[in-house]
Tab-separated table of C-alpha atoms and ligand atoms in Angstrom:
chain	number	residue	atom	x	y	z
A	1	UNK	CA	211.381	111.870	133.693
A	2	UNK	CA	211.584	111.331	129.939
A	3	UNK	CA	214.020	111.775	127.689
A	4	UNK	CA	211.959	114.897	126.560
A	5	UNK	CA	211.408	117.403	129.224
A	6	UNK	CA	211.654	121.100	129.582
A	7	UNK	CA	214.650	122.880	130.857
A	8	UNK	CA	214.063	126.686	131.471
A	9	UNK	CA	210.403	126.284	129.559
A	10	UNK	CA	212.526	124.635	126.671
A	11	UNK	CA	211.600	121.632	125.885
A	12	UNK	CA	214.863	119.615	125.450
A	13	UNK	CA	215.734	115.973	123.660
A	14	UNK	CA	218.660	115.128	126.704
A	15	UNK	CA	221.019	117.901	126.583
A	16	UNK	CA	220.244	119.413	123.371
A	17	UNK	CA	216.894	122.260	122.882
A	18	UNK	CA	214.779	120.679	120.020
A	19	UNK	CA	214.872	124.784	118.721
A	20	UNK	CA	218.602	124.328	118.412
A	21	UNK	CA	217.828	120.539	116.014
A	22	UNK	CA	214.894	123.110	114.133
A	23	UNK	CA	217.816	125.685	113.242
A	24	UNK	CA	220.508	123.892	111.936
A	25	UNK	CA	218.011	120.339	110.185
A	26	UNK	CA	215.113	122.596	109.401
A	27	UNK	CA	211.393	121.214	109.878
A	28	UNK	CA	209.548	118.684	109.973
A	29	UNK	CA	212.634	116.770	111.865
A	30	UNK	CA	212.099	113.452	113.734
A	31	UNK	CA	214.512	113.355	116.816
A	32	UNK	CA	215.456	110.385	118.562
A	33	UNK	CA	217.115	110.055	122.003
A	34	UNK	CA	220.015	107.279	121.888
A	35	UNK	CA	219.551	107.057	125.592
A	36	UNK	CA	216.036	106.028	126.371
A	37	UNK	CA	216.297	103.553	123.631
A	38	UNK	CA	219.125	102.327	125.293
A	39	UNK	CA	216.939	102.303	128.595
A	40	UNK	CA	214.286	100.814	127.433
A	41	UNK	CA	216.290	97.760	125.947
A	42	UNK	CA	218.120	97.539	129.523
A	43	UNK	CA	214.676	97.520	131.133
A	44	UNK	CA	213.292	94.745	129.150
A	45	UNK	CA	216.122	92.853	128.733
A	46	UNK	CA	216.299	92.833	132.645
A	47	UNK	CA	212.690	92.288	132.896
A	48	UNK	CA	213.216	88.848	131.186
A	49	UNK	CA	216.418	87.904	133.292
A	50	UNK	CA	216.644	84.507	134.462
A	51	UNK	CA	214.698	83.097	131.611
A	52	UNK	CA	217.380	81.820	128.601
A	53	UNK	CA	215.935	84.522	126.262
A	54	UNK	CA	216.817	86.403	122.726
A	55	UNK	CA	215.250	89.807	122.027
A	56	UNK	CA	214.837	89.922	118.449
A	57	UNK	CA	214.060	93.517	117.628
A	58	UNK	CA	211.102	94.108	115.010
A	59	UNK	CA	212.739	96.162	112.701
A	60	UNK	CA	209.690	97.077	110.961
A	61	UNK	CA	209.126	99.369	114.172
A	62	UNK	CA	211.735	101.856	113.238
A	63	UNK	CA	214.199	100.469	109.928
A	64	UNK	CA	216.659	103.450	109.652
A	65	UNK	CA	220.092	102.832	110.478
A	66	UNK	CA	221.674	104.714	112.930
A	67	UNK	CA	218.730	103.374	115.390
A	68	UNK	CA	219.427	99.740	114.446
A	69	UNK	CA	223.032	100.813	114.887
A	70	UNK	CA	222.012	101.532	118.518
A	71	UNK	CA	220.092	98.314	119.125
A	72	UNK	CA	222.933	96.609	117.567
A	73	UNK	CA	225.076	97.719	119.748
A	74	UNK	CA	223.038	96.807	122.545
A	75	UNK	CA	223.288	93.342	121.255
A	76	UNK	CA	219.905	92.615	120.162
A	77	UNK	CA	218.571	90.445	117.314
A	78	UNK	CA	216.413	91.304	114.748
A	79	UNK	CA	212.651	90.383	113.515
A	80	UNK	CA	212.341	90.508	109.755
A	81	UNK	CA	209.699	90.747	107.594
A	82	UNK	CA	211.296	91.358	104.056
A	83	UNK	CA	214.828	91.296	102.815
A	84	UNK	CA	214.926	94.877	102.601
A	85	UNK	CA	214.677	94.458	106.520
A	86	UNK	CA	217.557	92.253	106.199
A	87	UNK	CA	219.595	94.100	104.353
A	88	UNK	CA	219.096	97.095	106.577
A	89	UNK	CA	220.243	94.980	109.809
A	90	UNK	CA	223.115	93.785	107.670
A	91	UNK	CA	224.390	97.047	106.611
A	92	UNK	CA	223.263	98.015	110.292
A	93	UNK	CA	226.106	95.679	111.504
A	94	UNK	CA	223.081	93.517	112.366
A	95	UNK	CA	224.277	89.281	113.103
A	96	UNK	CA	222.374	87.149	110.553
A	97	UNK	CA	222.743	84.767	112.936
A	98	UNK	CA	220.396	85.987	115.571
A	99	UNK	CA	217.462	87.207	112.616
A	100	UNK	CA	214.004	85.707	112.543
A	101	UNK	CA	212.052	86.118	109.405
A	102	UNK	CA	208.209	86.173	109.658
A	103	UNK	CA	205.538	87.540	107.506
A	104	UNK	CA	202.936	85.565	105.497
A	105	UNK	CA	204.167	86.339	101.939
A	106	UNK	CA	207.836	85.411	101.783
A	107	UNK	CA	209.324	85.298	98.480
A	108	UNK	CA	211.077	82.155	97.035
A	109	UNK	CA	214.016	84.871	96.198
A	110	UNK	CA	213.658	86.136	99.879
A	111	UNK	CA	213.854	82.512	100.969
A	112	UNK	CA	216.823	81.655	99.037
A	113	UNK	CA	218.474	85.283	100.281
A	114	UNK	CA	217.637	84.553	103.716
A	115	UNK	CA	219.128	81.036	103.817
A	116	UNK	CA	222.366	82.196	102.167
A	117	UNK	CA	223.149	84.654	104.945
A	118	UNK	CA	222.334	82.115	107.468
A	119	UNK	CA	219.727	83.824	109.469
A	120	UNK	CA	218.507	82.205	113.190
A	121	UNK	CA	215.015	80.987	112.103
A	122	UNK	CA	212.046	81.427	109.597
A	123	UNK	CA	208.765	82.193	111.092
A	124	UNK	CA	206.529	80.061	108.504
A	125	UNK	CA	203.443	81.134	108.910
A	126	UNK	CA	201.723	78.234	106.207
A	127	UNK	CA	201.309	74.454	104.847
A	128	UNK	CA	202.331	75.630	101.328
A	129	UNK	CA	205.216	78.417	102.535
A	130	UNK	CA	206.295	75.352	104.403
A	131	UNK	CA	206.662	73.096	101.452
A	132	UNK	CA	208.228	76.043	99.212
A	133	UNK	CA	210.993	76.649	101.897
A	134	UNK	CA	211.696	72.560	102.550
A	135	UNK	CA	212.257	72.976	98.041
A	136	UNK	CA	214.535	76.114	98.288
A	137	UNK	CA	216.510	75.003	100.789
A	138	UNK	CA	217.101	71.502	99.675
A	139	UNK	CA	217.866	72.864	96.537
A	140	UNK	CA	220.146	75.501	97.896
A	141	UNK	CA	221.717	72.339	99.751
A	142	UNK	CA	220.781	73.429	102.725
A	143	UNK	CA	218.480	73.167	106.055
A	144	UNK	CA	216.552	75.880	107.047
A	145	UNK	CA	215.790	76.270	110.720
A	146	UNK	CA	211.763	76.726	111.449
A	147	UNK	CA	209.925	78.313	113.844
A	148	UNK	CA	206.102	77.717	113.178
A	149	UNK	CA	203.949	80.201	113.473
A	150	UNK	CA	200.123	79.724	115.475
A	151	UNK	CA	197.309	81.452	115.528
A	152	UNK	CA	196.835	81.259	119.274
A	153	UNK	CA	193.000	82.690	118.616
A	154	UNK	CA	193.502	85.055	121.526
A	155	UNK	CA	191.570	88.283	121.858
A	156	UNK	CA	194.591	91.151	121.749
A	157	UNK	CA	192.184	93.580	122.731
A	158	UNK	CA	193.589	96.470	120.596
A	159	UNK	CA	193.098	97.765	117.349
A	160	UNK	CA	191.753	95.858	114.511
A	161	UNK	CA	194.403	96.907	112.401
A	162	UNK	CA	197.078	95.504	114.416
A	163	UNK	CA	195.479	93.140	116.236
A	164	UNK	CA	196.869	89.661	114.645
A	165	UNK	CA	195.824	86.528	116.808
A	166	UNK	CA	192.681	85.521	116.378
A	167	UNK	CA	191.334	83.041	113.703
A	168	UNK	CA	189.901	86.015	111.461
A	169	UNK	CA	193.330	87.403	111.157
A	170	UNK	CA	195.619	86.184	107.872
A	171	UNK	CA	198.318	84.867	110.577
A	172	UNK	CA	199.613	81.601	111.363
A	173	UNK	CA	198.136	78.659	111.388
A	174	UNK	CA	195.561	77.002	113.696
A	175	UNK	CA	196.150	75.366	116.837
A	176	UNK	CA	194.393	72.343	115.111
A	177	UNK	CA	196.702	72.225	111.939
A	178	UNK	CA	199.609	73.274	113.560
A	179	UNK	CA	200.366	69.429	115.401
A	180	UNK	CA	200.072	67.996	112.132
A	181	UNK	CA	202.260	70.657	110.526
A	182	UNK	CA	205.538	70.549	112.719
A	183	UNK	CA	205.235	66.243	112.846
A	184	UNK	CA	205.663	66.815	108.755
A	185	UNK	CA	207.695	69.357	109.004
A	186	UNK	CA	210.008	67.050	111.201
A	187	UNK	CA	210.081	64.770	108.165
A	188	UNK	CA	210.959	67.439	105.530
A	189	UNK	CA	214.611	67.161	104.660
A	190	UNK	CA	214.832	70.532	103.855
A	191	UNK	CA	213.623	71.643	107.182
A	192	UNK	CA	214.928	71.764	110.918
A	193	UNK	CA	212.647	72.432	113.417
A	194	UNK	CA	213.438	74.808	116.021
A	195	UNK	CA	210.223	76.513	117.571
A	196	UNK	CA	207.080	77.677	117.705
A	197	UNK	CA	205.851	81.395	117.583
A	198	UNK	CA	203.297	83.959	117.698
A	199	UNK	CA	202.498	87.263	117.493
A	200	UNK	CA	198.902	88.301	118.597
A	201	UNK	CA	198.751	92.221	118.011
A	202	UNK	CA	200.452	95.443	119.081
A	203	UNK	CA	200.038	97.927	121.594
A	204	UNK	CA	198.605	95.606	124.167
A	205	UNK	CA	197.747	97.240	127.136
A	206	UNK	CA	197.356	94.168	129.377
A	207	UNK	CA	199.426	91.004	129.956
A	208	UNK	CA	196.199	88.499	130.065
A	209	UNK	CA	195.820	88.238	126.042
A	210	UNK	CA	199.964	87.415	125.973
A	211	UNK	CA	199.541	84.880	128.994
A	212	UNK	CA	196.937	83.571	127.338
A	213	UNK	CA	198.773	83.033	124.068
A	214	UNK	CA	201.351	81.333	125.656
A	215	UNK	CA	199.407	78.772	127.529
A	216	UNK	CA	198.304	77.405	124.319
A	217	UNK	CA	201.566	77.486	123.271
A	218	UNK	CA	202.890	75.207	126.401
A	219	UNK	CA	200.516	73.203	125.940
A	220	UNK	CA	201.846	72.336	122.247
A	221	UNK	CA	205.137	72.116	123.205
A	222	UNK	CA	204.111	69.567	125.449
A	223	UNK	CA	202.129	67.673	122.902
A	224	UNK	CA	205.035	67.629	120.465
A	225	UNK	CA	207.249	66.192	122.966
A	226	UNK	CA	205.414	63.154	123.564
A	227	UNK	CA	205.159	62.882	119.294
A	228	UNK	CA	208.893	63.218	119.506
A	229	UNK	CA	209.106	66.889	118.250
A	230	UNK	CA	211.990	68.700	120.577
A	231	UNK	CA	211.425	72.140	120.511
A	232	UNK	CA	214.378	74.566	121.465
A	233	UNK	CA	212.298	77.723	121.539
A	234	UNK	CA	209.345	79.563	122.030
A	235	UNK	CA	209.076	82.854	120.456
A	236	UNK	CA	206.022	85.167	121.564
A	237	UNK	CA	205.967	87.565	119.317
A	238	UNK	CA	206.344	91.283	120.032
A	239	UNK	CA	203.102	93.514	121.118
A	240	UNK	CA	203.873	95.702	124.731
A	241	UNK	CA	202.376	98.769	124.527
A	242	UNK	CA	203.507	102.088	125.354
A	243	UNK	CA	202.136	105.244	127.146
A	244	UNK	CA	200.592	107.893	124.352
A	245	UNK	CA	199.419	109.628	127.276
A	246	UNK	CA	195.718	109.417	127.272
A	247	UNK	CA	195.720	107.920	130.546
A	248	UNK	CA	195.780	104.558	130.022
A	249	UNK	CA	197.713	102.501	132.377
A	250	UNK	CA	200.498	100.061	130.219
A	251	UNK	CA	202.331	96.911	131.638
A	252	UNK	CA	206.078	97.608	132.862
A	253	UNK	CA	208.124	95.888	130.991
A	254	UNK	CA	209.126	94.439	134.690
A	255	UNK	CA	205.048	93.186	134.991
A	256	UNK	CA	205.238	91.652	131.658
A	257	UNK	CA	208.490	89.760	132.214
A	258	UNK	CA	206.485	88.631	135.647
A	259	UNK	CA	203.313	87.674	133.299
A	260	UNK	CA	205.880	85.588	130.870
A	261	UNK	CA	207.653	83.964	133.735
A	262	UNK	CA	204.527	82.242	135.248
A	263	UNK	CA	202.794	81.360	131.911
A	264	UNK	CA	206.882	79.796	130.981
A	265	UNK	CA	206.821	77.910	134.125
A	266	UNK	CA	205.984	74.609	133.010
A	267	UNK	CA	208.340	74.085	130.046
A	268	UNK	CA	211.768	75.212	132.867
A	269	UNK	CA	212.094	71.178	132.496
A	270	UNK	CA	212.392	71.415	128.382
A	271	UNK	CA	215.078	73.897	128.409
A	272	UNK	CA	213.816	76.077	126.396
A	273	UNK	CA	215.102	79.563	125.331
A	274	UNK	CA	212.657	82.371	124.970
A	275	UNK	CA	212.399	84.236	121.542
A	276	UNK	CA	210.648	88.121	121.807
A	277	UNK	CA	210.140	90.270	118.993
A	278	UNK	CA	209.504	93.624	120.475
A	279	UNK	CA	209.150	96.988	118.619
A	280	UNK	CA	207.255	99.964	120.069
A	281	UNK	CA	208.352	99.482	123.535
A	282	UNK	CA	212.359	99.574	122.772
A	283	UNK	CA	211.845	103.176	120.249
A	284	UNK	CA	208.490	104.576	120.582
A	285	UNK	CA	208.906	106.836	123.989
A	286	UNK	CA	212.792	107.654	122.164
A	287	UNK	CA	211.676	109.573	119.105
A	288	UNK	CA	209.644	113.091	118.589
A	289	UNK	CA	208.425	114.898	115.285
A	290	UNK	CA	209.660	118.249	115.530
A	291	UNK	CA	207.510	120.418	113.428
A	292	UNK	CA	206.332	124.797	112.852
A	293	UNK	CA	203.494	126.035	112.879
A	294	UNK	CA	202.792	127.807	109.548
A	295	UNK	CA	199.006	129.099	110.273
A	296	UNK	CA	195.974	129.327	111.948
A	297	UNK	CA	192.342	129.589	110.771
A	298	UNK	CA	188.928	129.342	112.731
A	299	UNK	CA	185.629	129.553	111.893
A	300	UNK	CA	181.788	129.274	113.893
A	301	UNK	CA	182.946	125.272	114.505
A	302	UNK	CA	186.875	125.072	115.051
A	303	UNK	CA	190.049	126.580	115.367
A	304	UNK	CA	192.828	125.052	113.420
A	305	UNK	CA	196.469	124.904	114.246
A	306	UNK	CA	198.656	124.206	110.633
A	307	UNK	CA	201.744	122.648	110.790
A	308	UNK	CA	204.207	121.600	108.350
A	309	UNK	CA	204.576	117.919	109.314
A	310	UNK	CA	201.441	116.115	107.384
A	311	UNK	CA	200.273	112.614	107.174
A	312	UNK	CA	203.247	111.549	104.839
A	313	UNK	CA	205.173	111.892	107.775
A	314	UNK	CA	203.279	110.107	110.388
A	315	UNK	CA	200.273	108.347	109.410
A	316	UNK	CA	199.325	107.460	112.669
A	317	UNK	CA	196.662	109.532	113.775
A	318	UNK	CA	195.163	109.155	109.873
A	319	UNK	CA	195.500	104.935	110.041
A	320	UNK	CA	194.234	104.455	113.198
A	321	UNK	CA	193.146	107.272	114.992
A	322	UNK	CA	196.038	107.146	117.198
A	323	UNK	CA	196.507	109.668	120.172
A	324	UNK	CA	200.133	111.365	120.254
A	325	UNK	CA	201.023	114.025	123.073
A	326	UNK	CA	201.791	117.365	121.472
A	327	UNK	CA	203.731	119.950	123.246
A	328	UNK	CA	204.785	123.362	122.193
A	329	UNK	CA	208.626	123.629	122.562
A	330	UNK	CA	209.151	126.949	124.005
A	331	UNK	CA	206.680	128.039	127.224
A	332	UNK	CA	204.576	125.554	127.542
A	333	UNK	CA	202.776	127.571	130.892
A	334	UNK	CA	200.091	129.317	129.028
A	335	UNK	CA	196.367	129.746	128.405
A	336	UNK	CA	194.969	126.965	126.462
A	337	UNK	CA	192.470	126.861	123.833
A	338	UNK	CA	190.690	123.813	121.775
A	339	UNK	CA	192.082	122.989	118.508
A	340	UNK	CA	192.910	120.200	116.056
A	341	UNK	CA	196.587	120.397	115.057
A	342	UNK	CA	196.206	119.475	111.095
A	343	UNK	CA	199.298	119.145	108.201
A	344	UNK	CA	198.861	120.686	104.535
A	345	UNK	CA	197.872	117.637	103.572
A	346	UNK	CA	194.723	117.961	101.160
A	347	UNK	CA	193.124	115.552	102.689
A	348	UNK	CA	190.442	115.469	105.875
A	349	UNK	CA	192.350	112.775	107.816
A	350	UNK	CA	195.416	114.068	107.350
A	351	UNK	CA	195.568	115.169	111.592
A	352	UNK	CA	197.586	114.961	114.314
A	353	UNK	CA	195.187	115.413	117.023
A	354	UNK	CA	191.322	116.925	116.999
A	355	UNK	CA	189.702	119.059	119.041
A	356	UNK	CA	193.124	118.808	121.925
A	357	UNK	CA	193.273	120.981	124.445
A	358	UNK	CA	197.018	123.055	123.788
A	359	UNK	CA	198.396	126.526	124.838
A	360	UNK	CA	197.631	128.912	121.745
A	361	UNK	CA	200.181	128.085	119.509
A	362	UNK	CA	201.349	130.823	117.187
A	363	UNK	CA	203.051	131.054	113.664
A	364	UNK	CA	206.282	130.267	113.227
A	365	UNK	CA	206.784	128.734	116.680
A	366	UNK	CA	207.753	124.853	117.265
A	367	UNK	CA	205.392	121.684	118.178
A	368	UNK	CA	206.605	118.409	119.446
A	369	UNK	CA	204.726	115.668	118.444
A	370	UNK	CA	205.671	112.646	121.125
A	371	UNK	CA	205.946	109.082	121.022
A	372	UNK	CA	206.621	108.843	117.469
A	373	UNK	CA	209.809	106.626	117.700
A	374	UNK	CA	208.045	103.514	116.247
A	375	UNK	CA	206.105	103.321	113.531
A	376	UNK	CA	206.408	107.305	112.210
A	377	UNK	CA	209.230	107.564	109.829
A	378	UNK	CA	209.103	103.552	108.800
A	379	UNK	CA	205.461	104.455	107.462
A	380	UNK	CA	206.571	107.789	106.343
A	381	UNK	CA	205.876	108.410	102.405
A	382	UNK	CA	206.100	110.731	99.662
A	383	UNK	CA	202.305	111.350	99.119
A	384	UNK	CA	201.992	115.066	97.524
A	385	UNK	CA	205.354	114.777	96.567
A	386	UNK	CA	207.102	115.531	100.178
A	387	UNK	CA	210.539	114.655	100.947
A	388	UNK	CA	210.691	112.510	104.156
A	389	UNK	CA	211.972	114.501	106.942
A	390	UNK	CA	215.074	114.159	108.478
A	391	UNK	CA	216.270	112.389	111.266
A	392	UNK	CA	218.666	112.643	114.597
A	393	UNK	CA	220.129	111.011	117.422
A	394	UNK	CA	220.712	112.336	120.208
A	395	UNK	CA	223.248	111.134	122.589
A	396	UNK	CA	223.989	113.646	125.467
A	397	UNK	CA	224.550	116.958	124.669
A	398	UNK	CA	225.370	116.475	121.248
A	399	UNK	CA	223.341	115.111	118.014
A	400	UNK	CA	224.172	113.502	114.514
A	401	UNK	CA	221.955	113.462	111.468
A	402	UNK	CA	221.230	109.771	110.556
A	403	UNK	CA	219.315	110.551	107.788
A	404	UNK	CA	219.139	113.856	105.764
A	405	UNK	CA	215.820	114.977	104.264
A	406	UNK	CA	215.069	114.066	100.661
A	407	UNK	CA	215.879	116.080	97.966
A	408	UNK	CA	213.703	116.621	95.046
A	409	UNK	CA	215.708	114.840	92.757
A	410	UNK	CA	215.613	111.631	94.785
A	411	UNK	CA	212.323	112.049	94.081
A	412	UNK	CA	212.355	111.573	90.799
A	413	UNK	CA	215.498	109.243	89.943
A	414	UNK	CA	214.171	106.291	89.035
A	415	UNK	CA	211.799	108.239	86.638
A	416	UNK	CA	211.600	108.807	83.294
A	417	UNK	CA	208.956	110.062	80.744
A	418	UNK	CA	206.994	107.855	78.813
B	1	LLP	N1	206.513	90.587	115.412
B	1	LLP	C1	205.662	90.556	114.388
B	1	LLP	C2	205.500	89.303	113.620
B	1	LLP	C3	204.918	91.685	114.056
B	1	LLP	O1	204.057	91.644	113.033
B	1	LLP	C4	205.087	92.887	114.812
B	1	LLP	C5	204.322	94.096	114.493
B	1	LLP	C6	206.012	92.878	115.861
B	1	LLP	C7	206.708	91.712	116.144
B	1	LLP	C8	206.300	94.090	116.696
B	1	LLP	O2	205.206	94.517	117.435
B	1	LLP	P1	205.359	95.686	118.518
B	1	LLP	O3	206.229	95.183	119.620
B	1	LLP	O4	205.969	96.866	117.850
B	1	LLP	O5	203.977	95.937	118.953
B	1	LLP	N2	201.834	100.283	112.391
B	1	LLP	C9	201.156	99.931	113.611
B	1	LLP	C10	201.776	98.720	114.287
B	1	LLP	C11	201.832	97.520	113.393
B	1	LLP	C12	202.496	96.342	114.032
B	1	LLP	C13	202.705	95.239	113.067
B	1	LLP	N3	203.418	94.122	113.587
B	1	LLP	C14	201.118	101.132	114.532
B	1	LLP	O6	201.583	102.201	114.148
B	1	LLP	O7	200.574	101.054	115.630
């Protein structure tokens, strides 16, 4: 049972009809249950118990505050990847103390930001970021704990887009450089190091390509120890997949804490503390895009369902072709018919699914558009000059507005004519 599910052929978010959000926000509306991300923390948090571990949340996943509220509350770290990040787990109530900065462009200003509010660990991710942070920080007066980042050159086996670990990709550096790296780094007076880490891709649907990762990683913790290099942690990035339901079958979080355990096995004698990053598996199954249909159209080829959610909101399906479960919200029992579900978007990838199989939606009546808690309103945007949409948690039977849709004069106030 998810935290969507129908209730007297209404489909509900917990206790509250999604018709009853439509009403009172208006459409398109992105709803988010407080409980399943709260489940799906527990789960992986008790999926990794026994091992010394952090959970560093990637906020890039889902940045708007009342969800990093919830994860803060939860007590889970946070992985950066700008200051903006930062400043949203700040204002979040977010602990710089248990942040992790990664990313291959950091800024000398983000740097010097970073090190003033005393976050956990930068992820540096280069020879020359390296020697740029050892500057700031010395001249800043102060150490700055490193993680280094390497390029494990493992095969993620999911979308080239997001698929980050092998030697093609722009991430990390190589197993070769990276000995060489962290015994200079260990010289740097501007620099502490802490750990190594990696990140080989998201939405991995297997745990081989992270145990693989991660023997490569052991096995460089192992060589730094005899150089003299004491590492206290290993951070593996984030990557789990989640269920879009097009039948594939995804790792529990229980199989993947299983996976980690074995491949960890050999460093129990290091004490070493375990650093994740995870994004998609603690918010994508909690959110929805609530949106109405405004028209149909067909002609000799297709039948097209319009809706007034478009690519702005969720560029998912346009980026990557992504698959997202779509639902009508009242009566889903009913004959089906083959359509693609399209926004008014002028553009020809602006889609939500093509040629899906859906009960014969009608105008005016609601669409749920599933698993769209990570990576849907964080890549939202204001192409054709659309307001984001609106957001809500849900906790129970109740719901709050975390974030009210735009208004046209947001828009347009830091404009001004030429
Ligand atoms: N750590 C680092 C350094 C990352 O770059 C990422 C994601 C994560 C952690 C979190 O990965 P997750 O657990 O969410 O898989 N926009 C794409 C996903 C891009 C992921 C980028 N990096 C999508 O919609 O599928």
């Amino acid at each position: 049972m998810g935290p969507f599910e129908y209730r007297d052929h209404e489909l509900h978010c917990e206790g509250v009809a999604l018709a009853k959000i439509a009403e009172e926000v208006g459409t398109p509306v992105y709803v988010y249950s407080r409980g399943e991300i709260e489940r799906a923390y527990r789960a992986f948090d008790a999926a990794l118990e026994g091992i010394p571990h952090e959970i560093c949340y990637a906020v890039k996943a889902n940045s708007t505050l009342g969800v990093l509220g919830v994860l803060v509350q939860l007590g889970a770290g946070a992985d950066i990847v700008s200051i903006g990040e930062m400043y949203r787990w700040l204002r979040a109530g977010g602990d710089p103390a248990h942040v992790v900065f990664s990313g291959v462009g950091k800024t000398e200003t983000e740097m010097k930001t970073a090190l003033g509010a005393g976050i956990g660990a930068f992820n540096v991710e280069s020879g020359e970021e390296l020697t740029v942070l050892d500057r700031v920080a010395q001249s800043a007066g102060k150490r700055a704990r490193v993680s280094i980042r390497v390029n494990p050159d493992v095969d993620a086996e999911t979308h080239p887009y997001i698929s980050t670990g092998l030697k093609t990709n722009k991430f990390g550096v190589t197993m070769g450089e990276a000995r060489e790296l962290f015994r200079s780094a260990a010289k740097m007076r501007g620099i502490e190091v802490v750990g190594v880490d990696c990140h080989i891709g998201s939405q991995l649907t297997k745990t081989s390509p992270f145990t693989d990762a991660i023997a490569r990683l052991v096995e460089l913790v192992q060589q730094l120890a005899k150089d003299g290099v004491k590492l206290r942690h290993v951070d593996i990035g984030g990557g789990l997949g989640i269920d879009y339901g097009k039948g594939e079958t995804i790792p529990t979080p229980a199989e993947y804490g299983m996976a980690v355990r074995t491949a960890l096995k050999p460093l129990t004698s290091l004490g070493i503390t375990l650093f994740t990053e995870p994004g998609r598996v603690l918010v994508g199954q909690a959110g929805a895009l609530v949106t109405r249909v405004l028209y149909r159209k067909h002609n000799e080829a297709k039948h097209f369902t319009i809706v007034d959610a478009a690519m702005n909101d969720l560029m998912r399906p346009a980026l990557y072709g992504s698959f997202h479960p779509i639902d009508p919200v009242e009566n889903p029992d009913r004959p089906k018919i083959t359509t693609d579900v399209v926004g008014p978007i002028c553009e020809t990838g602006d889609f939500f699914a093509r040629d899906r199989s859906l009960p014969a939606l009608e105008p005016g009546e609601l669409v749920s558009i599933g698993a769209c808690g990570a990576y849907g309103s964080a890549m939202a945007s204001n192409y054709n000059t659309r307001p984001r949409a609106p957001e809500v948690l849900v906790s129970g039977s109740s719901f709050t507005v975390i974030r009210t849709r735009e208004t046209y004069e947001q828009l347009v106030a830091n404009e001004r004519l030429g």
